[in-house]
Amino acid sequence: MLQSQYRWRIAEPDRYVSDELARELQVSPLLASLLANRGVDTPELARSFLHGRDESLHDPFLLLGMEKAIPRIREALERKEHILIYGDYDADGVSSTALMIHLMKRLGASYDIYIPHRSNEGYGLHNHALDWAHQQGVSLAITVDTGISAVEQIAYASALGMDVIVTDHHEPPAVLPEAYALINPKLPGCPYPFKGLAGVGVALKLAQAILGEVPAEWFEIAAIGTVADLMPLHDENRTIVRRGIESMRASAFPGIESLLQISGVDMAAVSSVNIAFALAPRINASGRLDHAGRAVALLTTEDAEEADKLAHELDLLNKERQQVVNDIVHQAVDMLEAKMNGSGLPPVIVLAGEGWNVGVVGIVASKLLERYYRPTIILDMDPETGNCKGSARSIPGLDIYEALTDCKELMHHFGGHPSAAGMSLHRDELELFEQSLHRFATARLLPEHFVPVAEADAECRLGELNVSVAEQLELMQPFGMANPSPRLVLRKLQLREARKMGKEKNHLKLVLEQDGSTLDVVAFGRGELADFLQPGSLVDVLGELSINEWNGKRSLQLMLQDIQITASQVFDFRGEANPVALIERYIRIFHQASADQAPVAALVHSTSPFRKAGSLNDGRIWVYDKTGGILPENDSAGLMLKDTVRTVFLLDPPETKEQFNALWMTFRRVENIVVMHSINGYQGRLEAPDREQFKRIYVLLKKMGPGPLDEKTMLPALSRQCSISMRMMSKVLEVFEELGFVHRAGGELSFVPNPPKKELTASHRFHELNETAEMERYLLDAETSQLASWMMSRLKGAS
């Protein structure tokens, strides 16, 4: 049995709506149901959604503040005022700044740009930057992707004689800055019909308001910021990103072309997924580890040689960023486990460390959220000043922006969205900050909020899928927030093959079959699972359908997101050279053990080689009882609830059927059995009782005389003569003793001259020997499939 990592929540389409869409659009029932599930529930909406229309580009003057801002910008152009473009250091801010540079160049404006350094200055407007702008003669500042919370800074700019036009998309605070104009679709009273624009989307609307129509290639830049900032890809964003991708496939920007090449992306097939996982991380790396100006230069240069140079620099920065993230994640995990000291996970994880690069703490927070599924805040602490700057990531059940608002008096600054936010505070406030967040979260989060959910669009059978259906699903592109790549659930597929792939063998390839159809399944980073997937198993999978093209052949492929096996399993690792490492790997894969839930597994053996086995010191270790049954060998085993055991590791085979049966009577809810005992050099093999063999042994005993005979001397000699183990010989003598053929006492054996006539089958020990020999034959000699079938039949019999 393999538990899924997530609880699968499968959408239920309106059958009437989906049937009508399939009929009217002449598309597959699967595509029709996906459209219906996403609110695209009429043929007219579906045609627009699938094939695109420009009417979803709304009038920019519907944005509150636009009618006031545009005349002020035109006045600045006419009077040749010096304009400041003030941006942000993430990919959205970089894209917004780059778009405004292109606009300023087209307008022939006199301008400067300013993007704060993430580590040295932090988010938002800063008075020292406004002082610098004032010295440069700036009289009009236009913010992009920032400014909606800068009440004091904008008041300072006004005191310097500068007008400020704010373009932003973040949540507006209760008190708004007194800027010359505020442009944000989320402002109270703003009639703009779509509230989901990115910062670059708002900048694009400003450009549209000034120019009437913007160059087609500018949508490339707008698409990058929109996808990178995880904005919902519906309504106007869908049009922005779709038009941006179309232009990007023959990009007019040397920087975008170079970045696609260095990322290994085929320009002709670029997609929103490539933007999210290839372009955005490299652009973000500039602002995380260096200064975002380098990324702005990439998106605005007209020189191909400079573009190549900048693209290589961003690629190297991204690799460095990945290593920095890994290092901090390890430190954060150690800090959290030490902080908990055996207790459960807190409702909100708050960790602060010195020397943690503030540019990557958001990524680290995401990594910890993925690992522990708790809202997480990671902060970098300045050892000299005590100031902490951090980022938060949250789960769907907790609005982290609302949680921060609840304790705003403890912070210098904060801002963000329901799922992600940034903040700064002093270390002296950290304890109260954490306590406040815990109280807030405890009052709102229920147990079900801590169970990760994977949304699935449909459940289908393999026979319903083919390349043509996959091609139709591609019409739903671009994929991203609010329009994710469709996820499908397929159940009871038979596993034909499981193997590792990739240079480092860290990826997984499966071949599944159902109703005569086969499907290739790929899972990146899950190569270890191949060792625990047995051909013939029935598996359920959740994944994203794609088309694999190889040597001109197009075939169906599923990108695996989650997998489960609902039947119990027997894993054959007999003769495993490093059982401790195997146990640790199994627990990591199967039990997904978090810090507040110990793995529900038990180790059973006949000796004690694992007492000092590293991380298994606290393992639930049981030992076979010589009188039959099993006993706890350590406190962890003695205190455990036996019904919580889901996996039993057999480090040694049982010696008797009583011991074997005791396993399943003790662990009644076991799901998986991992067999790990040695099969070579096993001492004392038993054999199925053979009448001729018993007759021969009886004759040899009779020749030795009436006795008494010393068993220590007799047994080895008799064992050699009959070519059987001493253990087997001892079992034979037990049968003879029970039948009255011999008498045994004090280590001596006497032959009974005229024993009663009895059949061997009259002996209870004869039948026990037969059953134990059969047990050993399966445990030591059987093929994997035979071993699994035999053990599962015994397990069902015991339950």
PDB file of C-alpha atoms in Angstrom, residues 692-719 721-722 724 728-744 747-753 755 760:
ATOM      1  CA  GLU A 692      11.982 -42.495   3.438  1.00  0.00           C
ATOM      2  CA  GLN A 693      14.223 -39.996   5.166  1.00  0.00           C
ATOM      3  CA  PHE A 694      12.548 -40.620   8.502  1.00  0.00           C
ATOM      4  CA  LYS A 695      12.867 -44.405   7.915  1.00  0.00           C
ATOM      5  CA  ARG A 696      16.586 -44.105   7.189  1.00  0.00           C
ATOM      6  CA  ILE A 697      17.191 -42.027  10.321  1.00  0.00           C
ATOM      7  CA  TYR A 698      15.242 -44.543  12.394  1.00  0.00           C
ATOM      8  CA  VAL A 699      17.399 -47.402  11.052  1.00  0.00           C
ATOM      9  CA  LEU A 700      20.617 -45.507  11.813  1.00  0.00           C
ATOM     10  CA  LEU A 701      19.447 -44.820  15.363  1.00  0.00           C
ATOM     11  CA  LYS A 702      18.601 -48.464  15.868  1.00  0.00           C
ATOM     12  CA  LYS A 703      22.110 -49.484  14.749  1.00  0.00           C
ATOM     13  CA  MET A 704      23.616 -47.178  17.378  1.00  0.00           C
ATOM     14  CA  GLY A 705      22.192 -49.420  20.059  1.00  0.00           C
ATOM     15  CA  PRO A 706      19.711 -48.840  22.871  1.00  0.00           C
ATOM     16  CA  GLY A 707      21.780 -46.045  24.411  1.00  0.00           C
ATOM     17  CA  PRO A 708      21.730 -43.799  26.264  1.00  0.00           C
ATOM     18  CA  LEU A 709      23.590 -41.698  23.655  1.00  0.00           C
ATOM     19  CA  ASP A 710      25.050 -38.219  24.149  1.00  0.00           C
ATOM     20  CA  GLU A 711      23.084 -35.950  21.822  1.00  0.00           C
ATOM     21  CA  LYS A 712      25.940 -33.425  21.458  1.00  0.00           C
ATOM     22  CA  THR A 713      28.088 -36.181  19.989  1.00  0.00           C
ATOM     23  CA  MET A 714      25.399 -38.081  18.144  1.00  0.00           C
ATOM     24  CA  LEU A 715      23.594 -35.208  16.386  1.00  0.00           C
ATOM     25  CA  PRO A 716      26.541 -33.916  14.287  1.00  0.00           C
ATOM     26  CA  ALA A 717      27.461 -37.427  13.193  1.00  0.00           C
ATOM     27  CA  LEU A 718      23.894 -38.321  12.274  1.00  0.00           C
ATOM     28  CA  SER A 719      23.467 -34.963  10.505  1.00  0.00           C
ATOM     29  CA  GLN A 721      25.426 -39.165   7.499  1.00  0.00           C
ATOM     30  CA  CYS A 722      21.952 -38.004   6.384  1.00  0.00           C
ATOM     31  CA  ILE A 724      20.577 -32.615   6.699  1.00  0.00           C
ATOM     32  CA  MET A 728      16.381 -30.563  10.978  1.00  0.00           C
ATOM     33  CA  MET A 729      17.749 -33.601  12.786  1.00  0.00           C
ATOM     34  CA  SER A 730      16.611 -32.171  16.118  1.00  0.00           C
ATOM     35  CA  LYS A 731      13.094 -31.712  14.697  1.00  0.00           C
ATOM     36  CA  VAL A 732      13.074 -35.337  13.514  1.00  0.00           C
ATOM     37  CA  LEU A 733      14.041 -36.529  16.976  1.00  0.00           C
ATOM     38  CA  GLU A 734      11.210 -34.421  18.449  1.00  0.00           C
ATOM     39  CA  VAL A 735       8.771 -36.301  16.201  1.00  0.00           C
ATOM     40  CA  PHE A 736      10.252 -39.669  17.239  1.00  0.00           C
ATOM     41  CA  GLU A 737      10.003 -38.648  20.887  1.00  0.00           C
ATOM     42  CA  GLU A 738       6.344 -37.639  20.551  1.00  0.00           C
ATOM     43  CA  LEU A 739       5.533 -40.987  18.875  1.00  0.00           C
ATOM     44  CA  GLY A 740       7.346 -42.918  21.609  1.00  0.00           C
ATOM     45  CA  PHE A 741      10.165 -44.187  19.369  1.00  0.00           C
ATOM     46  CA  VAL A 742      12.915 -42.654  21.500  1.00  0.00           C
ATOM     47  CA  HIS A 743      13.324 -41.314  25.003  1.00  0.00           C
ATOM     48  CA  ARG A 744      15.216 -38.050  25.640  1.00  0.00           C
ATOM     49  CA  GLY A 747      20.907 -34.371  26.937  1.00  0.00           C
ATOM     50  CA  GLU A 748      20.841 -38.099  26.323  1.00  0.00           C
ATOM     51  CA  LEU A 749      18.789 -40.187  23.926  1.00  0.00           C
ATOM     52  CA  SER A 750      17.717 -43.815  24.340  1.00  0.00           C
ATOM     53  CA  PHE A 751      16.200 -45.994  21.624  1.00  0.00           C
ATOM     54  CA  VAL A 752      12.902 -47.693  22.542  1.00  0.00           C
ATOM     55  CA  PRO A 753      13.251 -51.349  21.465  1.00  0.00           C
ATOM     56  CA  PRO A 755       7.816 -48.870  20.242  1.00  0.00           C
ATOM     57  CA  LEU A 760       4.138 -40.270  11.339  1.00  0.00           C
TER      58      LEU A 760
END
